[in-house]
Tab-separated table of C-alpha atoms in Angstrom:
chain	number	residue	atom	x	y	z
Y	1	MET	CA	95.969	64.429	76.433
Y	2	LYS	CA	94.420	65.244	73.171
Y	3	THR	CA	95.397	69.200	73.744
Y	4	SER	CA	94.821	70.067	69.999
Y	5	LEU	CA	91.078	68.952	70.602
Y	6	LEU	CA	90.783	70.912	73.620
Y	7	ILE	CA	92.344	74.211	72.019
Y	8	GLY	CA	90.023	73.892	68.884
Y	9	LEU	CA	87.091	73.594	70.824
Y	10	LEU	CA	87.672	76.038	73.777
Y	11	SER	CA	86.704	78.776	71.003
Y	12	LEU	CA	83.406	77.027	70.383
Y	13	LEU	CA	82.808	76.258	74.339
Y	14	SER	CA	84.181	79.908	75.694
Y	15	GLY	CA	80.735	81.453	75.615
Y	16	ALA	CA	78.985	79.095	77.841
Y	17	CYS	CA	81.360	80.993	80.725
Y	18	TRP	CA	78.960	82.776	83.082
Y	19	GLY	CA	77.895	86.335	81.753
Y	20	GLN	CA	79.702	88.907	79.647
Y	21	ASN	CA	80.754	92.363	80.402
Y	22	PRO	CA	80.613	95.529	77.883
Y	23	GLN	CA	83.408	94.718	75.946
Y	24	ASN	CA	82.427	90.830	75.678
Y	25	SER	CA	85.317	89.506	77.558
Y	26	HIS	CA	84.289	86.313	79.164
Y	27	ARG	CA	87.493	86.599	81.272
Y	28	CYS	CA	87.793	83.122	81.777
Y	29	GLY	CA	87.264	80.144	79.963
Y	30	THR	CA	87.889	77.575	82.674
Y	31	ASP	CA	84.580	76.348	83.138
Y	32	SER	CA	84.406	75.095	79.643
Y	33	VAL	CA	88.115	73.694	79.304
Y	34	GLN	CA	87.040	71.280	82.584
Y	35	ALA	CA	84.015	70.264	81.250
Y	36	LEU	CA	85.883	68.884	78.376
Y	37	LEU	CA	88.533	67.448	80.529
Y	38	MET	CA	85.747	65.677	82.487
Y	39	GLY	CA	85.136	63.669	79.171
Y	40	LEU	CA	88.347	62.376	78.159
Y	41	PRO	CA	89.333	58.751	79.669
Y	42	GLY	CA	90.045	58.171	83.125
Y	43	TYR	CA	89.794	62.103	83.661
Y	44	GLU	CA	87.042	62.425	86.095
Y	45	GLU	CA	87.587	59.173	88.132
Y	46	ALA	CA	90.881	60.643	89.079
Y	47	TRP	CA	89.864	64.585	89.708
Y	48	ARG	CA	86.966	63.098	91.989
Y	49	ASP	CA	89.524	61.415	94.122
Y	50	ARG	CA	91.763	64.739	94.226
Y	51	MET	CA	88.877	66.282	95.176
Y	52	GLU	CA	87.420	64.050	97.651
Y	53	LEU	CA	91.295	63.913	99.674
Y	54	LEU	CA	91.000	67.897	99.433
Y	55	GLU	CA	87.787	67.955	101.170
Y	56	ASP	CA	89.150	65.247	103.810
Y	57	ASN	CA	92.236	67.690	104.349
Y	58	ILE	CA	90.233	70.578	104.855
Y	59	GLU	CA	88.612	69.106	107.976
Y	60	ALA	CA	92.075	68.597	109.594
Y	61	THR	CA	93.504	71.753	108.329
Y	62	ASP	CA	93.715	75.395	110.650
Y	63	ILE	CA	95.436	78.053	109.444
Y	64	SER	CA	93.478	80.492	111.428
Y	65	ASN	CA	95.798	80.392	114.104
Y	66	ARG	CA	99.058	80.334	111.545
Y	67	GLY	CA	102.420	81.904	112.533
Y	68	GLU	CA	104.631	83.594	110.227
Y	69	CYS	CA	105.298	81.515	106.990
Y	70	ASN	CA	108.636	79.923	108.117
Y	71	ASN	CA	108.076	77.228	105.724
Y	72	PRO	CA	106.920	78.545	102.330
Y	73	LEU	CA	105.429	76.400	99.776
Y	74	ILE	CA	107.670	77.285	96.661
Y	75	ILE	CA	106.020	76.239	93.425
Y	76	PRO	CA	108.668	76.359	90.395
Y	77	VAL	CA	106.953	78.038	87.246
Y	78	ALA	CA	107.953	77.897	83.840
Y	79	VAL	CA	106.525	79.919	81.519
Y	80	HIS	CA	106.117	79.202	77.323
Y	81	PHE	CA	105.593	81.693	74.809
Y	82	GLN	CA	103.403	80.158	71.976
Y	83	GLY	CA	103.223	82.293	68.649
Y	84	VAL	CA	104.249	85.558	70.347
Y	85	ALA	CA	106.546	87.870	68.013
Y	86	ILE	CA	108.679	88.732	71.249
Y	87	ASP	CA	112.599	88.094	71.797
Y	88	GLN	CA	113.813	86.456	74.865
Y	89	ALA	CA	114.375	89.331	76.716
Y	90	CYS	CA	111.267	90.862	76.733
Y	91	ALA	CA	110.038	87.165	77.239
Y	92	THR	CA	112.012	87.097	80.463
Y	93	ASP	CA	111.171	90.611	81.686
Y	94	MET	CA	107.383	89.568	81.284
Y	95	ALA	CA	107.513	86.299	83.178
Y	96	LEU	CA	109.838	87.766	85.982
Y	97	ASP	CA	106.953	90.493	86.205
Y	98	GLN	CA	104.219	88.517	86.553
Y	99	VAL	CA	105.500	86.258	88.739
Y	100	GLU	CA	106.517	89.036	91.312
Y	101	ARG	CA	102.741	90.110	90.628
Y	102	LEU	CA	101.365	86.833	91.793
Y	103	ASN	CA	103.752	86.812	94.800
Y	104	LEU	CA	102.232	89.712	96.044
Y	105	ASP	CA	98.783	89.012	95.429
Y	106	PHE	CA	99.162	85.356	97.179
Y	107	ALA	CA	100.817	86.558	100.287
Y	108	GLY	CA	98.236	89.781	100.524
Y	109	THR	CA	101.149	92.507	99.944
Y	110	ASN	CA	100.120	93.980	96.792
Y	111	ALA	CA	100.052	97.858	97.032
Y	112	ASP	CA	96.184	97.922	96.588
Y	113	ILE	CA	95.159	95.770	99.324
Y	114	ALA	CA	94.788	99.208	100.953
Y	115	ALA	CA	91.574	99.696	98.744
Y	116	TRP	CA	90.483	96.300	100.277
Y	117	ASN	CA	91.044	97.620	104.146
Y	118	ALA	CA	89.224	100.863	103.498
Y	119	ILE	CA	86.461	98.899	102.645
Y	120	GLN	CA	86.496	95.580	104.471
Y	121	GLY	CA	84.980	96.620	107.772
Y	122	GLN	CA	82.027	98.402	106.664
Y	123	ILE	CA	80.883	95.986	103.861
Y	124	TRP	CA	82.517	92.723	105.078
Y	125	PRO	CA	83.222	93.013	108.995
Y	126	ALA	CA	83.406	89.057	108.925
Y	127	ILE	CA	85.683	88.114	105.773
Y	128	ASN	CA	89.304	88.742	106.437
Y	129	ASN	CA	91.603	88.704	103.324
Y	130	GLY	CA	94.517	85.381	103.020
Y	131	GLU	CA	97.929	86.147	103.438
Y	132	SER	CA	99.102	82.635	102.129
Y	133	CYS	CA	102.421	80.721	102.482
Y	134	ILE	CA	102.418	79.835	98.623
Y	135	CYS	CA	105.682	80.979	96.948
Y	136	PHE	CA	106.435	81.222	93.485
Y	137	CYS	CA	109.878	81.095	91.546
Y	138	LEU	CA	110.704	81.357	88.147
Y	139	ALA	CA	112.797	78.348	87.834
Y	140	SER	CA	116.578	78.685	87.026
Y	141	LEU	CA	118.166	75.131	87.880
Y	142	ASN	CA	117.799	71.434	86.614
Y	143	HIS	CA	115.809	72.216	83.588
Y	144	PRO	CA	114.627	69.231	81.283
Y	145	ALA	CA	116.461	68.607	78.718
Y	146	GLY	CA	116.113	69.421	74.921
Y	147	PHE	CA	114.887	73.216	75.339
Y	148	GLY	CA	118.686	75.048	75.177
Y	149	LEU	CA	118.628	75.788	78.777
Y	150	GLY	CA	121.185	75.756	81.289
Y	151	ASN	CA	121.511	76.179	85.216
Y	152	GLY	CA	121.308	79.850	85.739
Y	153	ASP	CA	118.562	80.452	82.771
Y	154	TYR	CA	115.505	81.289	83.734
Y	155	ALA	CA	112.827	78.611	82.573
Y	156	VAL	CA	111.213	80.782	79.504
Y	157	THR	CA	110.985	79.109	76.028
Y	158	ILE	CA	109.764	80.370	72.949
Y	159	ASP	CA	107.870	78.510	70.261
Y	160	GLN	CA	109.471	75.064	71.948
Y	161	THR	CA	106.104	74.059	73.124
Y	162	ALA	CA	102.565	73.373	71.918
Y	163	GLY	CA	99.121	73.230	73.775
Y	164	ASP	CA	98.604	73.195	77.315
Y	165	ASN	CA	100.630	70.034	78.119
Y	166	ASP	CA	104.050	68.842	77.989
Y	167	ALA	CA	105.568	66.143	80.060
Y	168	ALA	CA	108.645	67.075	79.852
Y	169	TRP	CA	107.763	70.128	82.254
Y	170	SER	CA	106.486	67.907	84.810
Y	171	GLY	CA	106.942	69.248	88.495
Y	172	TYR	CA	106.821	72.992	86.992
Y	173	LEU	CA	103.342	74.952	86.990
Y	174	ASN	CA	103.406	76.211	83.705
Y	175	PHE	CA	102.175	79.016	82.134
Y	176	TRP	CA	101.180	78.744	78.492
Y	177	VAL	CA	101.171	82.431	76.685
Y	178	ARG	CA	99.136	82.700	73.562
Y	179	GLU	CA	96.580	84.223	71.864
Y	180	ILE	CA	93.038	82.360	72.855
Y	181	GLY	CA	90.611	84.219	70.954
Y	182	GLY	CA	87.187	84.019	71.639
Y	183	GLY	CA	86.953	87.346	74.152
Y	184	THR	CA	88.692	84.679	76.684
Y	185	LEU	CA	91.691	85.892	79.093
Y	186	GLY	CA	92.767	82.738	80.327
Y	187	TYR	CA	91.842	79.251	81.477
Y	188	SER	CA	93.004	76.786	83.563
Y	189	PRO	CA	92.082	72.969	85.158
Y	190	LEU	CA	89.866	73.291	87.944
Y	191	GLY	CA	92.970	71.530	90.188
Y	192	GLY	CA	96.152	70.816	88.510
Y	193	THR	CA	98.324	67.927	88.510
Y	194	GLY	CA	101.845	69.000	88.269
Y	195	ASN	CA	102.367	66.461	85.652
Y	196	GLY	CA	102.857	68.948	83.104
Y	197	ASP	CA	99.938	71.106	82.852
Y	198	GLY	CA	99.428	74.635	83.901
Y	199	VAL	CA	97.510	78.212	83.016
Y	200	THR	CA	96.694	79.521	79.724
Y	201	CYS	CA	96.880	83.208	79.330
Y	202	GLY	CA	96.711	85.751	76.102
Y	203	PRO	CA	99.707	87.377	75.957
Y	204	SER	CA	97.576	91.209	76.280
Y	205	PHE	CA	96.894	89.948	79.566
Y	206	PHE	CA	100.031	88.348	80.657
Y	207	GLY	CA	102.072	90.842	83.575
Y	208	SER	CA	102.094	94.720	83.024
Y	209	VAL	CA	105.328	94.834	81.091
Y	210	SER	CA	104.692	95.890	77.489
Y	211	CYS	CA	107.128	95.201	75.539
Y	212	GLY	CA	108.712	93.459	72.071
Y	213	GLY	CA	105.628	94.962	70.040
Y	214	ASN	CA	103.320	92.954	72.644
Y	215	ALA	CA	100.549	96.134	74.468
Y	216	ILE	CA	99.125	95.063	78.054
Y	217	ASP	CA	95.467	95.619	78.029
Y	218	GLY	CA	94.412	98.617	79.560
Y	219	THR	CA	91.412	97.036	81.790
Y	220	TYR	CA	93.484	94.032	82.925
Y	221	ASN	CA	96.920	94.827	83.102
Y	222	LEU	CA	98.208	93.772	86.301
Y	223	GLY	CA	98.684	90.305	86.133
Y	224	ARG	CA	95.313	89.551	87.696
Y	225	THR	CA	94.613	86.761	84.890
Y	226	ILE	CA	97.333	84.636	85.892
Y	227	THR	CA	96.152	85.334	89.786
Y	228	HIS	CA	92.772	84.314	88.835
Y	229	GLU	CA	93.517	81.191	86.752
Y	230	VAL	CA	96.447	80.000	88.938
Y	231	GLY	CA	93.454	80.013	91.846
Y	232	HIS	CA	91.600	77.767	89.702
Y	233	TYR	CA	94.640	75.216	89.531
Y	234	LEU	CA	94.627	75.299	93.118
Y	235	SER	CA	91.565	74.227	93.345
Y	236	LEU	CA	89.376	77.442	93.821
Y	237	GLU	CA	85.630	77.682	91.649
Y	238	HIS	CA	84.401	80.982	90.640
Y	239	PRO	CA	82.252	82.572	93.617
Y	240	TRP	CA	79.123	81.367	91.582
Y	241	GLY	CA	79.778	77.878	91.236
Y	242	GLY	CA	77.416	76.296	89.324
Y	243	GLY	CA	75.400	79.562	89.070
Y	244	GLY	CA	72.330	80.725	90.769
Y	245	CYS	CA	71.643	81.640	94.627
Y	246	ALA	CA	71.843	77.906	95.706
Y	247	SER	CA	75.195	77.171	94.078
Y	248	ASN	CA	78.247	76.385	96.265
Y	249	ASP	CA	82.310	77.283	95.663
Y	250	PHE	CA	82.974	74.841	98.684
Y	251	VAL	CA	84.425	77.923	100.424
Y	252	ASN	CA	82.721	78.420	103.690
Y	253	ASP	CA	83.719	82.258	103.615
Y	254	THR	CA	82.604	83.799	100.543
Y	255	PRO	CA	78.907	84.870	100.361
Y	256	VAL	CA	76.702	82.905	97.496
Y	257	THR	CA	76.418	84.880	94.414
Y	258	ASP	CA	74.536	84.363	91.526
Y	259	GLY	CA	77.013	84.971	88.662
Y	260	PRO	CA	79.989	87.086	88.178
Y	261	THR	CA	80.569	91.142	88.599
Y	262	PHE	CA	82.564	92.991	85.768
Y	263	GLY	CA	84.137	96.728	86.013
Y	264	CYS	CA	84.876	98.284	89.479
Y	265	PRO	CA	81.911	98.584	91.695
Y	266	ALA	CA	83.783	99.973	94.400
Y	267	GLN	CA	79.866	99.512	96.417
Y	268	GLU	CA	78.329	97.197	98.382
Y	269	PHE	CA	75.382	95.163	96.552
Y	270	ILE	CA	73.724	92.066	97.182
Y	271	ASN	CA	72.010	89.698	94.445
Y	272	CYS	CA	71.379	86.891	96.918
Y	273	THR	CA	71.405	87.382	100.711
Y	274	ASP	CA	74.731	88.766	101.551
Y	275	PRO	CA	77.581	91.549	99.831
Y	276	VAL	CA	78.795	90.022	96.816
Y	277	LEU	CA	82.643	89.713	98.051
Y	278	TRP	CA	83.410	91.498	94.075
Y	279	PRO	CA	87.161	92.440	95.338
Y	280	SER	CA	87.951	88.591	95.636
Y	281	TYR	CA	90.579	87.466	92.427
Y	282	MET	CA	88.080	84.990	91.652
Y	283	ASP	CA	85.024	86.798	90.116
Y	284	TYR	CA	85.448	88.974	87.094
Y	285	CYS	CA	86.332	92.518	88.005
Y	286	ASP	CA	88.574	94.761	86.408
Y	287	ASP	CA	92.194	93.981	87.291
Y	288	GLN	CA	92.298	97.222	89.566
Y	289	CYS	CA	89.110	96.247	91.409
Y	290	MET	CA	90.426	92.869	92.404
Y	291	PHE	CA	92.544	93.052	95.966
Y	292	MET	CA	92.236	89.599	97.559
Y	293	PHE	CA	91.840	86.027	98.488
Y	294	SER	CA	89.775	85.041	101.373
Y	295	GLN	CA	91.346	83.167	104.506
Y	296	GLY	CA	89.292	80.326	103.299
Y	297	GLN	CA	90.114	80.624	99.518
Y	298	VAL	CA	93.729	80.534	100.815
Y	299	GLU	CA	93.312	77.446	103.246
Y	300	ARG	CA	91.618	75.573	100.443
Y	301	MET	CA	94.798	76.466	98.118
Y	302	GLU	CA	97.139	75.453	100.553
Y	303	THR	CA	95.453	72.172	101.721
Y	304	TYR	CA	95.419	71.573	97.744
Y	305	VAL	CA	99.252	72.550	97.306
Y	306	ASN	CA	100.174	70.394	100.440
Y	307	GLY	CA	98.220	67.092	99.810
Y	308	SER	CA	97.882	67.330	95.726
Y	309	LEU	CA	100.769	68.453	94.181
Y	310	THR	CA	103.653	67.502	96.846
C-alpha cells in the first residue's frame, strides 16, 4: 500500500468530509481516506467482497436475546506514536487510558451513559443502546521482532513505524498517533483487515491524559475520536451515509440524517423524518455529548469481527 501517497493526499481531501463546526474541525477523515483506498489496485473488489459477506452474516445473526458476554471478542491493540516528542512512560499512560475508555464505551459502561438513559425514553423510545462483547487489550505478549519489545512490555512504540500500515503488526488493531492537520482529528479505513492496518488519531485527541508536553484538547478529551474511528474500522459508516435524506448507513435502528451534528445539542431535533440520534459515537458531537452505540451498530460490528477479523 502506498501509505505516503495516502498521507499526502489526506490533507488535500479532508475538506470532502460532511460539514464543519465553528472551530473548522472536520472531526473525521474516513470518507476521504476510503475514497483513496478504493482507487488502489484490487482494493475495491476485496472490500466489496468483505461487505457482501458482512451483510450475509448479519441476516443470520441476532444479538437481541444474547446473554452475558461469556466469550468476549478480544482484539489485541498496538499503539504507535510517530513524530510526537513524548517519552515511553507518557506514551504508555496515554495508550492504557485510551484502551480503557474504548472498552467502557463499547461495553456501555461509560459513566456518562446515564445522560443517554435520562433522555432516551423521551426522544428515542424505540432505540436501545448496544452493549458490545468486543473487548480491546493493549497487547503485552508475542510481539513482532525488531521493535525491542519483550514479553510483558506493552505494545507501544515511538518513531519505529511510519504511515498507516506495517505488515509486521498484522494481527493487531493498530493505533497510529501523529499530527494529521487540516482540522482532521482522526480517520480509519471503512472495514479494516487486521493485516497491519489500523486507525489514525491526532495526539491531542488520543485518550484523556495530558503528559510529556502533549495537551489533550478541551472539546475532544474523552477518547471518543478513537471510539468513532474504531467504529469505522469495524464497518460502521457515518449516520448520514453518502449524505442527504435518501442516504443509508446500513444499520436498521439508526434514524436517517442528512449530515453531521456538532457541539452538544442536548435536545430533540429532526432534519429528515425522525429525531437525529446525535449521541451516537458515529456522529460528530463533542466528546461529552457522545454516549452510545445503537444495538444495530453493535450487531454490525460484532458480526464484522466474527466474519472478517477472525
